[in-house]
Tab-separated table of C-alpha atoms in Angstrom:
chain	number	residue	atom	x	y	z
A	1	UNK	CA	-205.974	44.028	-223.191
A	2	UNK	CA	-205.810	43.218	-219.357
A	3	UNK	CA	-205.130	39.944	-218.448
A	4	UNK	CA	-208.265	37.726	-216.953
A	5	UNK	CA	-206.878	37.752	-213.241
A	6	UNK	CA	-207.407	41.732	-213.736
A	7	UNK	CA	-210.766	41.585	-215.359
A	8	UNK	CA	-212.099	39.307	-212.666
A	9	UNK	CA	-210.978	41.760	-209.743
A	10	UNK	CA	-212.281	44.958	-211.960
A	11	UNK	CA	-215.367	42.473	-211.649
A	12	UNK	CA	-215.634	41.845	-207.864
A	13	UNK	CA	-214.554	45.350	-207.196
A	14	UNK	CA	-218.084	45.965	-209.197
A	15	UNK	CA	-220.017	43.304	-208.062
A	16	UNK	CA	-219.132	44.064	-203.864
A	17	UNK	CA	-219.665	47.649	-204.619
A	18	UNK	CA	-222.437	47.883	-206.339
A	19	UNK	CA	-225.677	50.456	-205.580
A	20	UNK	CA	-223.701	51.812	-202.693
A	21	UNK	CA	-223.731	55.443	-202.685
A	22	UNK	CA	-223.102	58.155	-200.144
A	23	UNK	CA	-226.428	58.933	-199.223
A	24	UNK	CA	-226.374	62.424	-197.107
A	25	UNK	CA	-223.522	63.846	-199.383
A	26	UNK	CA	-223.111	67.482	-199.637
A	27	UNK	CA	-219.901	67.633	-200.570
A	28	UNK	CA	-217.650	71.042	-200.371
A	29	UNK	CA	-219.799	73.840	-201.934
A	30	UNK	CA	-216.671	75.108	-203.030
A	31	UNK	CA	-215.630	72.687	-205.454
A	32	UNK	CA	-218.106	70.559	-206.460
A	33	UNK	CA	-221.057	71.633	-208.427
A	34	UNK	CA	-224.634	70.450	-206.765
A	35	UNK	CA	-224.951	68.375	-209.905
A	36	UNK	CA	-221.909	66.590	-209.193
A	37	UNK	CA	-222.259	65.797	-205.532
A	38	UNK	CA	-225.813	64.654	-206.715
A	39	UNK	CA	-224.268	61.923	-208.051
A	40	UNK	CA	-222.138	60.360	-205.127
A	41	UNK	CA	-226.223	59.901	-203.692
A	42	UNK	CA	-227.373	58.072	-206.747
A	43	UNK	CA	-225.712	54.459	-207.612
A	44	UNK	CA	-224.729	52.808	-210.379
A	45	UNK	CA	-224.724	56.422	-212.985
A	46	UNK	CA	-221.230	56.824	-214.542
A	47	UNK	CA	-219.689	59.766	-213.504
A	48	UNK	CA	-217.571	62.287	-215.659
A	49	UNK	CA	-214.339	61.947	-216.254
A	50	UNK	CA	-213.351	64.825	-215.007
A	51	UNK	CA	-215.909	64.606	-211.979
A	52	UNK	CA	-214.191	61.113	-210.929
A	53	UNK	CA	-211.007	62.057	-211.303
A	54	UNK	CA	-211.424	65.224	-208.731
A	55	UNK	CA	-213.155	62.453	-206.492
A	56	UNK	CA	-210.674	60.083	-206.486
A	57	UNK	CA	-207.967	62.335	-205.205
A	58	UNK	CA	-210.192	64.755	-203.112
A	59	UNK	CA	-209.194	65.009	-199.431
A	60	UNK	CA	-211.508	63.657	-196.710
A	61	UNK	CA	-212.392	66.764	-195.442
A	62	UNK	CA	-214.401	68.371	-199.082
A	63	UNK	CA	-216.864	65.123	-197.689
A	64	UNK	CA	-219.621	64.041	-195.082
A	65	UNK	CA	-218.758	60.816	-195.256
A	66	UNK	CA	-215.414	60.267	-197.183
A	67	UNK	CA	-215.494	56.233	-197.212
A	68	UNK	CA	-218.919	56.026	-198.480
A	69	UNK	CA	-217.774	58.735	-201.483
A	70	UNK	CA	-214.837	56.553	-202.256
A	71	UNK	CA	-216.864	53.356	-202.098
A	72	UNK	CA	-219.513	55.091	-204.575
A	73	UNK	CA	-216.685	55.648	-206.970
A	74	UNK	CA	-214.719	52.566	-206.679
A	75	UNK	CA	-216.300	50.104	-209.228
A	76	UNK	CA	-215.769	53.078	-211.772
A	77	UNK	CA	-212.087	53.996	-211.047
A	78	UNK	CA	-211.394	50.659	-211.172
A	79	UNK	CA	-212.872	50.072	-214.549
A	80	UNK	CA	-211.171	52.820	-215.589
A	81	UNK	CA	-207.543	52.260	-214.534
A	82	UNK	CA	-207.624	48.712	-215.727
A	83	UNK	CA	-208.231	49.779	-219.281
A	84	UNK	CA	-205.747	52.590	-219.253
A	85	UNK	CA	-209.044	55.360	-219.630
A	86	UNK	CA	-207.782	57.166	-216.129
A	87	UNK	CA	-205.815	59.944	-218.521
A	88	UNK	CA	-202.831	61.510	-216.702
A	89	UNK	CA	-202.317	58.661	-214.291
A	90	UNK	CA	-200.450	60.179	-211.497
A	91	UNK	CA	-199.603	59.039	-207.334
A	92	UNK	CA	-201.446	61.959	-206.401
A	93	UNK	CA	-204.944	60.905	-208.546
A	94	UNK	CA	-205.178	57.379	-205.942
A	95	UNK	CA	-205.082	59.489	-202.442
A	96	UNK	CA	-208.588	59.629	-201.555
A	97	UNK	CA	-208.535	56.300	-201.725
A	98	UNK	CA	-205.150	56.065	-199.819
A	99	UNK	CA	-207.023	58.662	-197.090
A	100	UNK	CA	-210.662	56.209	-196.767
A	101	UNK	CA	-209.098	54.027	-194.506
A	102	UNK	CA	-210.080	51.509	-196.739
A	103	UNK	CA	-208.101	48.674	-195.029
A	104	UNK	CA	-210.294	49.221	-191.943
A	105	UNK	CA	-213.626	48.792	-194.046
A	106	UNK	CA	-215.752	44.988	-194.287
A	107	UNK	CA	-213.377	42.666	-195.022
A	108	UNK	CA	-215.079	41.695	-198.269
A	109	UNK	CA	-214.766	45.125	-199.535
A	110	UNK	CA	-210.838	45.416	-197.834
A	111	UNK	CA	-210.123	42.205	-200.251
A	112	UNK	CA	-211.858	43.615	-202.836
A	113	UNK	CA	-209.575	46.900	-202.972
A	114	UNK	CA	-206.651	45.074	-201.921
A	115	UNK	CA	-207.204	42.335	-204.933
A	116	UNK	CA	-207.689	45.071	-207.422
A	117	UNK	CA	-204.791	47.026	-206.624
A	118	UNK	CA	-202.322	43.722	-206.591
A	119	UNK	CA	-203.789	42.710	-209.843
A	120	UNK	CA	-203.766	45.783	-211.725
A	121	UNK	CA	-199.733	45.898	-211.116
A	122	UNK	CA	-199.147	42.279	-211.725
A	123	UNK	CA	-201.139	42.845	-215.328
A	124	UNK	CA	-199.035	45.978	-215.182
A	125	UNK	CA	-195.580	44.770	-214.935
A	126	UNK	CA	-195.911	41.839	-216.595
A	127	UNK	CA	-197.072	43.344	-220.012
A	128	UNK	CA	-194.819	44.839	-222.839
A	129	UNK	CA	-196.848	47.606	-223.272
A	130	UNK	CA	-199.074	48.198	-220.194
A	131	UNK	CA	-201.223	51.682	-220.903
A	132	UNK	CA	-199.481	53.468	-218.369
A	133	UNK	CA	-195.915	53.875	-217.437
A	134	UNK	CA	-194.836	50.932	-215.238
A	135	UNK	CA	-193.630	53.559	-212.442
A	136	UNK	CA	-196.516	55.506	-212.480
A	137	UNK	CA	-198.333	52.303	-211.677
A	138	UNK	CA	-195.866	51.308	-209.039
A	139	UNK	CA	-196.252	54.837	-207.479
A	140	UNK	CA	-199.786	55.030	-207.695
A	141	UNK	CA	-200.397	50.778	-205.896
A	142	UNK	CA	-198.055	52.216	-203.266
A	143	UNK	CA	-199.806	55.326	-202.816
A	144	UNK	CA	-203.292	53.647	-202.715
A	145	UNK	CA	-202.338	50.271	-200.623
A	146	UNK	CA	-200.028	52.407	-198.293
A	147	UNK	CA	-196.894	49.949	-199.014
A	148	UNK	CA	-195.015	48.231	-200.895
A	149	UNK	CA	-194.409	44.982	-199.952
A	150	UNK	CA	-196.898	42.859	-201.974
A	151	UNK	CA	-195.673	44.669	-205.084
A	152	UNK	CA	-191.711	44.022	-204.920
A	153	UNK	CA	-193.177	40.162	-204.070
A	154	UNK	CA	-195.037	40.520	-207.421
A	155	UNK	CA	-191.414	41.718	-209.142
A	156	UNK	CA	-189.716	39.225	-207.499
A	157	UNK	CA	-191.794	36.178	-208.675
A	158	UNK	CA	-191.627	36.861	-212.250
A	159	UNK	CA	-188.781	35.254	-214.298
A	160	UNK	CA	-185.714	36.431	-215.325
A	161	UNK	CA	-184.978	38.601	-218.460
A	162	UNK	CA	-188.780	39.028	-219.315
A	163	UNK	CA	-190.870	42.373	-219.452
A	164	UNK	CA	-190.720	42.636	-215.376
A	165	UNK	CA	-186.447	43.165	-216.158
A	166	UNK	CA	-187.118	45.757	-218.741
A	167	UNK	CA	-189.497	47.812	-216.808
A	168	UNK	CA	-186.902	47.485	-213.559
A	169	UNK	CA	-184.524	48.765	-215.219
A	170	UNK	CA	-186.829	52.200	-217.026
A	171	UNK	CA	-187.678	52.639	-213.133
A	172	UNK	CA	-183.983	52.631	-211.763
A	173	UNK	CA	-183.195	55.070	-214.089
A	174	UNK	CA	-186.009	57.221	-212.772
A	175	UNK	CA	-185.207	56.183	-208.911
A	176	UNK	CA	-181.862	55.697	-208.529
A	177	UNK	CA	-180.319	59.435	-207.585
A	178	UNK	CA	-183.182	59.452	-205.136
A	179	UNK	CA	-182.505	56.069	-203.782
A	180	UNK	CA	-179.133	57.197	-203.080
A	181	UNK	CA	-179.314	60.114	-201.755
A	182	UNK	CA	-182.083	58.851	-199.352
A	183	UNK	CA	-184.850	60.951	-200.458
A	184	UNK	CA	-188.339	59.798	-201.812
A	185	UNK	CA	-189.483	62.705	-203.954
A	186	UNK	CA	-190.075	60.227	-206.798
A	187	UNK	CA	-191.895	57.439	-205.155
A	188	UNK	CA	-193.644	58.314	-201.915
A	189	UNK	CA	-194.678	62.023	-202.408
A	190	UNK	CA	-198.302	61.086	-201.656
A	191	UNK	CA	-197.659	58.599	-198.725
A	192	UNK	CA	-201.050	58.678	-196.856
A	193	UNK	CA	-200.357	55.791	-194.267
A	194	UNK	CA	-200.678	57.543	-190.884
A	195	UNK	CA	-199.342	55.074	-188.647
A	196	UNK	CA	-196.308	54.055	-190.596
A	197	UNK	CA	-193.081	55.857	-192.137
A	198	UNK	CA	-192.273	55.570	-196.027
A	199	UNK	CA	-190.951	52.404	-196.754
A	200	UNK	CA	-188.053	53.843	-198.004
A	201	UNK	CA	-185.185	50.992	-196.584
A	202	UNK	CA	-187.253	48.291	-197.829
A	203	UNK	CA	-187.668	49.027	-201.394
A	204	UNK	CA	-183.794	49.791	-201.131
A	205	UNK	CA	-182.861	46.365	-199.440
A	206	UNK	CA	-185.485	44.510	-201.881
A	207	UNK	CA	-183.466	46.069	-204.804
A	208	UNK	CA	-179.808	45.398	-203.502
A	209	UNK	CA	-181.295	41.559	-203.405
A	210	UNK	CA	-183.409	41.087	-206.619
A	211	UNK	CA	-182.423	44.301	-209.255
A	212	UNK	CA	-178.508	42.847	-209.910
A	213	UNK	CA	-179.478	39.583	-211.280
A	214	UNK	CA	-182.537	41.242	-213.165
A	215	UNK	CA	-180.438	43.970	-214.544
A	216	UNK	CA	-177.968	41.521	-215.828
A	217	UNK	CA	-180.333	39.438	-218.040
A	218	UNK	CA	-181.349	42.065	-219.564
A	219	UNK	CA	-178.020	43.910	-220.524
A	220	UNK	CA	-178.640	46.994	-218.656
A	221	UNK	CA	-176.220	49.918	-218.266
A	222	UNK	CA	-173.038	48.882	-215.799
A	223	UNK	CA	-172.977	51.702	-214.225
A	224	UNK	CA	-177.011	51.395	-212.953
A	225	UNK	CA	-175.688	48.123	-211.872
A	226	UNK	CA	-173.026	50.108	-209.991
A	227	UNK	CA	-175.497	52.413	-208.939
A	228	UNK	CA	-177.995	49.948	-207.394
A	229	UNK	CA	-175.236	47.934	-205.588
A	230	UNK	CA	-174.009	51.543	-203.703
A	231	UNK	CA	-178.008	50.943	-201.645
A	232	UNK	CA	-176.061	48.116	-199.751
A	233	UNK	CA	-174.074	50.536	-198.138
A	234	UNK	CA	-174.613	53.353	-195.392
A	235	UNK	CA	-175.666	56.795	-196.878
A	236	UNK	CA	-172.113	58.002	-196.139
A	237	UNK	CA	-169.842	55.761	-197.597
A	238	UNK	CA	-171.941	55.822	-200.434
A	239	UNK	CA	-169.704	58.766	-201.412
A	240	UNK	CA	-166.698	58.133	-200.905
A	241	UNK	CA	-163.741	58.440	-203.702
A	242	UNK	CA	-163.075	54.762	-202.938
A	243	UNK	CA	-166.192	53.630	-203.673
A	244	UNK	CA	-166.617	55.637	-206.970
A	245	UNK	CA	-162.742	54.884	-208.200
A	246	UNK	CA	-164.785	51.385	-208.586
A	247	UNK	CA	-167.358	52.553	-210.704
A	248	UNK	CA	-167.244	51.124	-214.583
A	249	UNK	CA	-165.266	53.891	-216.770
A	250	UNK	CA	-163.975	55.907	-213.763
């Protein structure tokens, strides 16, 4: 059940968005049906599951008028991801709201999106069993918001050796070979921010500062521990036998 912080931004999300539609869409004759794009011109009419799900990640140029499309499906999408009814959550699902410059748009309905997003992983990472996987979230707010910053400062304020700890650690073991090695295949494949590079050094300098504690209260695997502390270092020495001759059971 989503916490009330969540269910009150699913709620503004709907209430600032309401009855807007896209009013001259056409949409890309290619892939979407008439009867589909018929529906980014009407409000307030639930759309397919399917129909919103090829919205939400559909790139600006299959639109006339991308924002307005993305603001049409917004109080729906949101509805849906709070609840965990957004089957096969994936990064890739949240870029055409990523691409709708939505951080540019009235600031009501900028705080709206931005509220939503921040709640929906603090509800997230803060549950025992959230409905999706904690990193699919994570990817997905980062893909969406275009950073990462007000997430790790959601990590970071939640106490020690409670669900946040657990689901760091299920994520490390997911991230860490690409942390070290640089690369971002598992977190920022869908990075949509044009102005800005992948965040990459931050989420690794937020982790050498918060994950060791975190990992520790909740008995997590020495070598992760290892693993996590080798971001502190430049890529290069991150390799060398000196540095692995350290390693627990080497």
């Amino acid at each position: 059940m989503a916490s009330p912080a969540l269910d009150a931004a699913v709620d503004r999300v709907r209430t600032v968005f309401a009855g807007m539609t896209s009013p001259v869409e056409t949409g890309c004759g290619m892939c979407h049906l008439p009867e589909e794009t018929a529906l980014l011109r009407t409000p307030d009419v639930e759309l397919p599951d399917d129909v919103l799900r090829m919205f939400a990640h559909e790139v600006p140029n299959h639109f006339d008028d991308h924002p307005a499309a993305m603001r049409r499906i917004l109080p729906q999408l949101a509805a849906r991801l709070a609840t965990g009814r957004f089957a096969g959550l994936d990064a890739y699902e949240l870029t055409g709201l990523a691409r709708s410059g939505w951080r540019t748009w009235p600031a009501e309905q900028a705080c709206a999106v931005r509220a939503f997003l921040e709640a929906w992983w603090a509800d997230t990472v803060t549950s025992d069993a959230p409905p999706y996987p904690v990193h699919k979230v994570f990817e997905s707010c980062v893909t969406a918001g275009s950073t990462v910053t007000p997430y790790l400062a959601v990590w970071a304020g939640q106490p020690l050796g409670g669900p946040a700890d657990r689901h760091l650690v299920d994520c490390l073991e997911r991230w860490i070979d690409d942390l070290i090695g640089d690369l971002t295949s598992s977190l920022f494949s869908w990075w949509c921010h044009p102005y800005r590079d992948e965040p990459l050094a931050e989420l690794q300098a937020w982790l050498v500062e918060h994950a060791p504690p975190r990992l520790r209260a909740c008995g997590a695997d020495p070598l992760l521990l290892f693993r996590t502390g080798l971001l502190a270092l430049p890529y290069d020495e991150r390799w060398t036998e000196d540095v692995w001759a350290t390693a627990p059971g080497s």
